[in-house]
XYZ file of C-alpha atoms in Angstrom:
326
model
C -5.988 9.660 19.245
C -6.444 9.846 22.823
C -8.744 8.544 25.216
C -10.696 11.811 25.581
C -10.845 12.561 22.126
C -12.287 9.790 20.796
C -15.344 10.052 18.912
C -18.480 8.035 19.028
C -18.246 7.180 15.379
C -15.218 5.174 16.127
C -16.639 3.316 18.415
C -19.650 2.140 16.473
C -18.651 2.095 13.051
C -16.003 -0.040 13.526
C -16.237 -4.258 14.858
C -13.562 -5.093 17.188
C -10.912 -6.543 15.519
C -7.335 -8.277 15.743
C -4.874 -7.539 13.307
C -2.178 -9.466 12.744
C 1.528 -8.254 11.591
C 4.204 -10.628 9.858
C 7.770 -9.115 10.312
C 8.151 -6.306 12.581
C 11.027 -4.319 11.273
C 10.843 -0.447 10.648
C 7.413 -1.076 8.391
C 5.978 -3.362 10.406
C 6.519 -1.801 13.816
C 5.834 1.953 12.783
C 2.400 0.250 11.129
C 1.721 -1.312 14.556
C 2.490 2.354 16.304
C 0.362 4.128 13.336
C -2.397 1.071 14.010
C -2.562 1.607 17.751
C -2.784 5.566 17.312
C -5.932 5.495 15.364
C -7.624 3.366 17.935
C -9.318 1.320 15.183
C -8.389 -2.321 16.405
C -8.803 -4.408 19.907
C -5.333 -5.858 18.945
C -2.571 -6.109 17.349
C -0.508 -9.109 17.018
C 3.374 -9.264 16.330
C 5.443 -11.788 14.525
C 8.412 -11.976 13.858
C 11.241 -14.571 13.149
C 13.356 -12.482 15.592
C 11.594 -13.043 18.872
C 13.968 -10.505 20.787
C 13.322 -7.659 18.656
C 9.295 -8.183 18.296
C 9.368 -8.123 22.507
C 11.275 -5.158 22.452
C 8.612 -3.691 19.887
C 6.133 -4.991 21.452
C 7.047 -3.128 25.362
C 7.813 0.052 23.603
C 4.342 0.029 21.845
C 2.982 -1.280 25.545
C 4.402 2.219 27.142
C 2.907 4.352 24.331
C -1.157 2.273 25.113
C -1.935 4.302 28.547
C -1.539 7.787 26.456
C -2.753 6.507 23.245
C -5.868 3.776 22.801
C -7.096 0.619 24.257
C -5.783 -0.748 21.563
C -3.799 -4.279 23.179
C -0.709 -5.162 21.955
C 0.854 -8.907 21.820
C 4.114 -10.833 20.730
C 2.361 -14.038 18.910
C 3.331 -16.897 15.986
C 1.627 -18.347 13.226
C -1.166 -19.974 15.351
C -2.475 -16.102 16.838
C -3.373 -15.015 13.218
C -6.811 -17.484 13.671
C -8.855 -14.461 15.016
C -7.257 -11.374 12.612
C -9.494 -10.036 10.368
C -6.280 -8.558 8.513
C -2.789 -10.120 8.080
C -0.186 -7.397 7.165
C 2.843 -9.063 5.663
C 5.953 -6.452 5.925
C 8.376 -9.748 6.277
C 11.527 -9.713 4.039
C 14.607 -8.160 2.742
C 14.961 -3.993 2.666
C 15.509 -2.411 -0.444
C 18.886 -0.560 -0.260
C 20.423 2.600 -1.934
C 20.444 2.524 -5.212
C 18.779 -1.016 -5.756
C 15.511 -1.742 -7.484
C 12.384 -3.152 -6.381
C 12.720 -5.952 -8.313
C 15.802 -6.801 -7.545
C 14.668 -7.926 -4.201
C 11.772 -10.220 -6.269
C 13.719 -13.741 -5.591
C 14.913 -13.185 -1.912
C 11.130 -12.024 -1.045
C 9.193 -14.303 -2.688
C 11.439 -17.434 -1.403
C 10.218 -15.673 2.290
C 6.542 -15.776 1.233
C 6.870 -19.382 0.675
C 7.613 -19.552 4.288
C 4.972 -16.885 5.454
C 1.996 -17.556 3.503
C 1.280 -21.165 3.712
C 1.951 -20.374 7.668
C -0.802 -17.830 8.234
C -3.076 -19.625 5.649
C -2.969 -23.017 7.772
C -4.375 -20.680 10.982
C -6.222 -17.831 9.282
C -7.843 -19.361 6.016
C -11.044 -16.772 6.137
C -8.692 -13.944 6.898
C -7.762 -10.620 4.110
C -3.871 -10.665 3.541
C -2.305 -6.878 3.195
C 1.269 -7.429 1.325
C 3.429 -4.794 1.841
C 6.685 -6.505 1.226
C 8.571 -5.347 -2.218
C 8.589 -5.880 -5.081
C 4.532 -5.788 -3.961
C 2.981 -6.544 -7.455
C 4.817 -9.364 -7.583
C 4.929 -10.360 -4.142
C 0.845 -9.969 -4.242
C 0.474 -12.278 -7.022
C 2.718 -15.091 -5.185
C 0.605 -14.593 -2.440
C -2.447 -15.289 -4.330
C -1.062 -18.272 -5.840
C 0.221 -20.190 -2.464
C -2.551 -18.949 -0.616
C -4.988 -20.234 -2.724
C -7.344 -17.552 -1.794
C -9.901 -15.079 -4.176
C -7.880 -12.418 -5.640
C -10.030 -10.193 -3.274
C -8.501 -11.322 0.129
C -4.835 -10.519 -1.364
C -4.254 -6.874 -1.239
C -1.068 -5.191 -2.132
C -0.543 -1.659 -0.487
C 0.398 -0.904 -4.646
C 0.542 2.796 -5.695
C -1.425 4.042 -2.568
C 1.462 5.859 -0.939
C 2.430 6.753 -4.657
C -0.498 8.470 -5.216
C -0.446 10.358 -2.251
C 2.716 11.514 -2.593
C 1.587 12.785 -6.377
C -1.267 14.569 -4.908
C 0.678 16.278 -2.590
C 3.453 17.303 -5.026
C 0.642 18.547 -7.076
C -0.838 20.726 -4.292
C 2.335 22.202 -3.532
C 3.254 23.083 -7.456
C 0.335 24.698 -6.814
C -0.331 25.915 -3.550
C -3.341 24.644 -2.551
C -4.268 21.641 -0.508
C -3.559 18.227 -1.828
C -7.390 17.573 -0.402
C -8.738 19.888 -3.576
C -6.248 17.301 -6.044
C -7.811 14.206 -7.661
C -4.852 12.445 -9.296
C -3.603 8.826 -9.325
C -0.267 6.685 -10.300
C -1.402 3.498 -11.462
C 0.150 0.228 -12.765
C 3.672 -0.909 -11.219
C 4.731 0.445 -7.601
C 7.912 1.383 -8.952
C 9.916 2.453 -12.318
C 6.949 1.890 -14.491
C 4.570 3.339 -12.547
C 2.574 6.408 -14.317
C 1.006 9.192 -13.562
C -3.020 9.658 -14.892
C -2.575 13.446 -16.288
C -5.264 13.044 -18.179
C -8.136 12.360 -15.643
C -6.071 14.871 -13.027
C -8.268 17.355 -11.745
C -8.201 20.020 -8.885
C -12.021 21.342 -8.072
C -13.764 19.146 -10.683
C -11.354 21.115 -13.556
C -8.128 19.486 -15.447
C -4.473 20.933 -14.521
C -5.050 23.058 -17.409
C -8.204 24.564 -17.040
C -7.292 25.344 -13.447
C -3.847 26.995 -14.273
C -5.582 29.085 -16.878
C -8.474 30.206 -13.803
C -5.575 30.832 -11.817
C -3.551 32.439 -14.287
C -0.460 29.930 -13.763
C 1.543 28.772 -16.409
C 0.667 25.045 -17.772
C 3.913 23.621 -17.823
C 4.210 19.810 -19.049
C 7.927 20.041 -18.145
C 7.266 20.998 -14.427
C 4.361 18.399 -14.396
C 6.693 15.582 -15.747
C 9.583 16.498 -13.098
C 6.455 16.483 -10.038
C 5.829 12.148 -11.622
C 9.424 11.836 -11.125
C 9.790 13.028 -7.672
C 6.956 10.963 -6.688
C 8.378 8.040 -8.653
C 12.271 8.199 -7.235
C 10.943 9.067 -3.353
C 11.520 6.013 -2.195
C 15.215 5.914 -3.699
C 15.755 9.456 -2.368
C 14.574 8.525 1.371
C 16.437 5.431 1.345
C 19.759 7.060 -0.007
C 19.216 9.164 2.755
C 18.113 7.189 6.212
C 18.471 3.833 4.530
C 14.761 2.909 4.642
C 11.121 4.141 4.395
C 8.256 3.533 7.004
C 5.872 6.591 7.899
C 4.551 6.828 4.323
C 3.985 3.061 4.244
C 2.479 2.597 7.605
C -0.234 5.514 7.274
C -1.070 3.903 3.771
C -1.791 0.213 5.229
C -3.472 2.283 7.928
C -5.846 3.824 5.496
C -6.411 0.077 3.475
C -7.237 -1.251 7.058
C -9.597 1.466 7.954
C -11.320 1.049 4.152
C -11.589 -3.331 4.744
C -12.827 -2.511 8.818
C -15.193 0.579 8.501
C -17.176 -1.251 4.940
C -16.125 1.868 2.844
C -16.293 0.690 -0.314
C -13.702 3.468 -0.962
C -11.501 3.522 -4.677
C -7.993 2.897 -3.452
C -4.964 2.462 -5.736
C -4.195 -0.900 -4.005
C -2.744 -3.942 -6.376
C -4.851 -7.094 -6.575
C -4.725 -10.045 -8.933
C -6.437 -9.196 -12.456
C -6.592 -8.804 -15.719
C -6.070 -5.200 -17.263
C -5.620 -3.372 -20.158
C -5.630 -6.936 -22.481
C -2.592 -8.420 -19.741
C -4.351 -11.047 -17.681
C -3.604 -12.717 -14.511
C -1.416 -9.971 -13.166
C -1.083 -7.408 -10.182
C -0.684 -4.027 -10.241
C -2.930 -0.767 -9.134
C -5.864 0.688 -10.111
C -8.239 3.069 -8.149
C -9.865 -0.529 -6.842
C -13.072 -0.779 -3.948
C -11.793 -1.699 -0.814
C -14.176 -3.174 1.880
C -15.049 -5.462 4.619
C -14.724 -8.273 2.072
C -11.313 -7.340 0.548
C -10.549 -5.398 -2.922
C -12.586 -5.946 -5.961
C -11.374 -4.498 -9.298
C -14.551 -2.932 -10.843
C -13.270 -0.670 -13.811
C -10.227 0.200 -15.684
C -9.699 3.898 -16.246
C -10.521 5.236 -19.326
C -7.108 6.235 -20.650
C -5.509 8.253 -23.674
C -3.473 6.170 -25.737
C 0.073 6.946 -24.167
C -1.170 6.187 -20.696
C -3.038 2.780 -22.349
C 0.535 1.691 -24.176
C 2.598 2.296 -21.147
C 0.131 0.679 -18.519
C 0.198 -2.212 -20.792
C 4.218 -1.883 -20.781
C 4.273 -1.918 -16.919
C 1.765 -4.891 -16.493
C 3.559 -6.772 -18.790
C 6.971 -5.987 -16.950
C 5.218 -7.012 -13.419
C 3.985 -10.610 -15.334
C 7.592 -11.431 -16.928
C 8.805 -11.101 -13.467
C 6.222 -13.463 -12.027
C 6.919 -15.567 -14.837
C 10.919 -15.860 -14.273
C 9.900 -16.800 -10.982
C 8.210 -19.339 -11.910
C 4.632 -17.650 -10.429
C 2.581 -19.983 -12.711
């Protein structure tokens, strides 16, 4: 947002505020781009292990300021997180073509132990974002060498998963994805699921709204939208070998949510217990504000969506547990 577009509300809803980012590769740097667009935060810190590369981010994202925001940007280590409000962690190994999220589970959380204990020893009062995969699991390591409340360790979870269902919806549809309600919840990846049954467009269920409409209900179609939003990721990596747009406007939106007090339901992953499998983290529509996440409800589920929740929170909890997370 420019200079001469910039509302009054966003200069008086929001506290000035540093945000910090850990690892500046394509997530981390298109985060800090998407960060300084919205003109939300005084300034944005980079680290990164590679010093050369965060400059080089960090003078590209300095030529972009005098057409964009205020917004400062800084190269930084461990000891400039002690003023962020937020700590984005985008630090550790890509996922690449054709590999799982959870096959990148040791690698990543053998990084955290390096990151974590790091920003926690300069930033104790600060609200870690993870946004490093396998992010269920990567969120619950965090928790447990941070030693923080579950509330101050938020995963980025099924955010981007979500929006990306909502949108597939509107198109199937043609309408705007703003008229969808409609969530993926549990695991960010293969066990993720779609909530058909609490889907809605315009307060009605798919079905109710196809029959208005006169479009056909079609499970099938509906089934092949979840699997498209579930196998993006794969597809964009096959294809340019990473994702970061999607990402970065998701950890935008948690970071506006935490800075502007919203109190807004956000499919983020926190530590929890859910569904009968405790001490685990995955998503569910969670309130995010100035004082982190706070899971307040489980969704009220038919019983195929409560068995295979309770499949994909136990898959994210054997993971922690051969990882010795305990």
């Amino acid at each position: 947002m420019s200079k001469s577009t910039q509302s009054p509300a966003l200069k008086t809803d929001l506290r000035p505020a540093t945000i910090a980012i850990v690892g500046v590769g394509s997530v981390g740097a298109t985060t800090a781009y998407t960060l300084q667009l919205s003109g939300m935060v005084a300034d944005i810190v980079l680290i990164d292990i590679n010093k050369d590369k965060a400059e080089g981010e960090f003078m590209d994202l300095n030529h972009a300021a005098p057409m964009t925001t205020e917004t400062q940007v800084r190269v930084g280590d461990y000891p400039d997180c002690a003023d962020a409000a937020i700590v984005i962690i985008t630090g550790g190994a890509n996922q690449k073509p054709g590999q799982t999220r959870m096959e990148l589970a040791a690698k990543n959380a053998k990084i955290m132990e390096e990151i974590i204990p790091n920003v926690v020893k300069y930033a104790p009062d600060t609200i870690l974002l993870i946004a490093t995969n396998p992010v269920d699991v990567l969120t619950y390591a965090s928790y447990k060498l941070s030693g923080f409340p579950a509330s101050r360790i938020i995963g980025s979870g099924t955010l981007l998963d979500s929006t990306r269902l909502r949108c597939n919806i509107g198109r199937y549809y043609g309408i705007s994805s703003d008229s969808v309600e409609a969530s993926i919840i549990g695991e960010h990846g293969d066990s993720e699921l779609a909530v058909w049954s609490r889907a809605t467009i315009a307060g009605m269920s798919l079905a109710e709204f196809s029959a208005a409409t006169q479009q056909k209900y079609n499970k099938e179609s509906l089934h092949k939208i979840f699997e498209h939003t579930r196998d993006a990721a794969y597809n964009i990596i096959k294809r340019k070998g990473y994702t970061a747009y999607g990402i970065a406007a998701a950890l935008t939106r948690i970071v506006e949510a935490i800075l502007r007090d919203e109190g807004s339901l956000l499919t983020v992953s926190i530590v929890g217990n859910y569904y009968g499998v405790k001490d685990v983290a995955l998503s569910v529509p969670t309130k995010v504000g100035r004082d982190g996440a706070h899971h307040i409800m489980d969704l009220i589920l038919n019983q195929d969506e409560t068995d295979r929740m309770k499949s994909s929170a136990k898959k994210i909890r054997s993971a922690c547990e051969s990882l010795g997370l305990d």
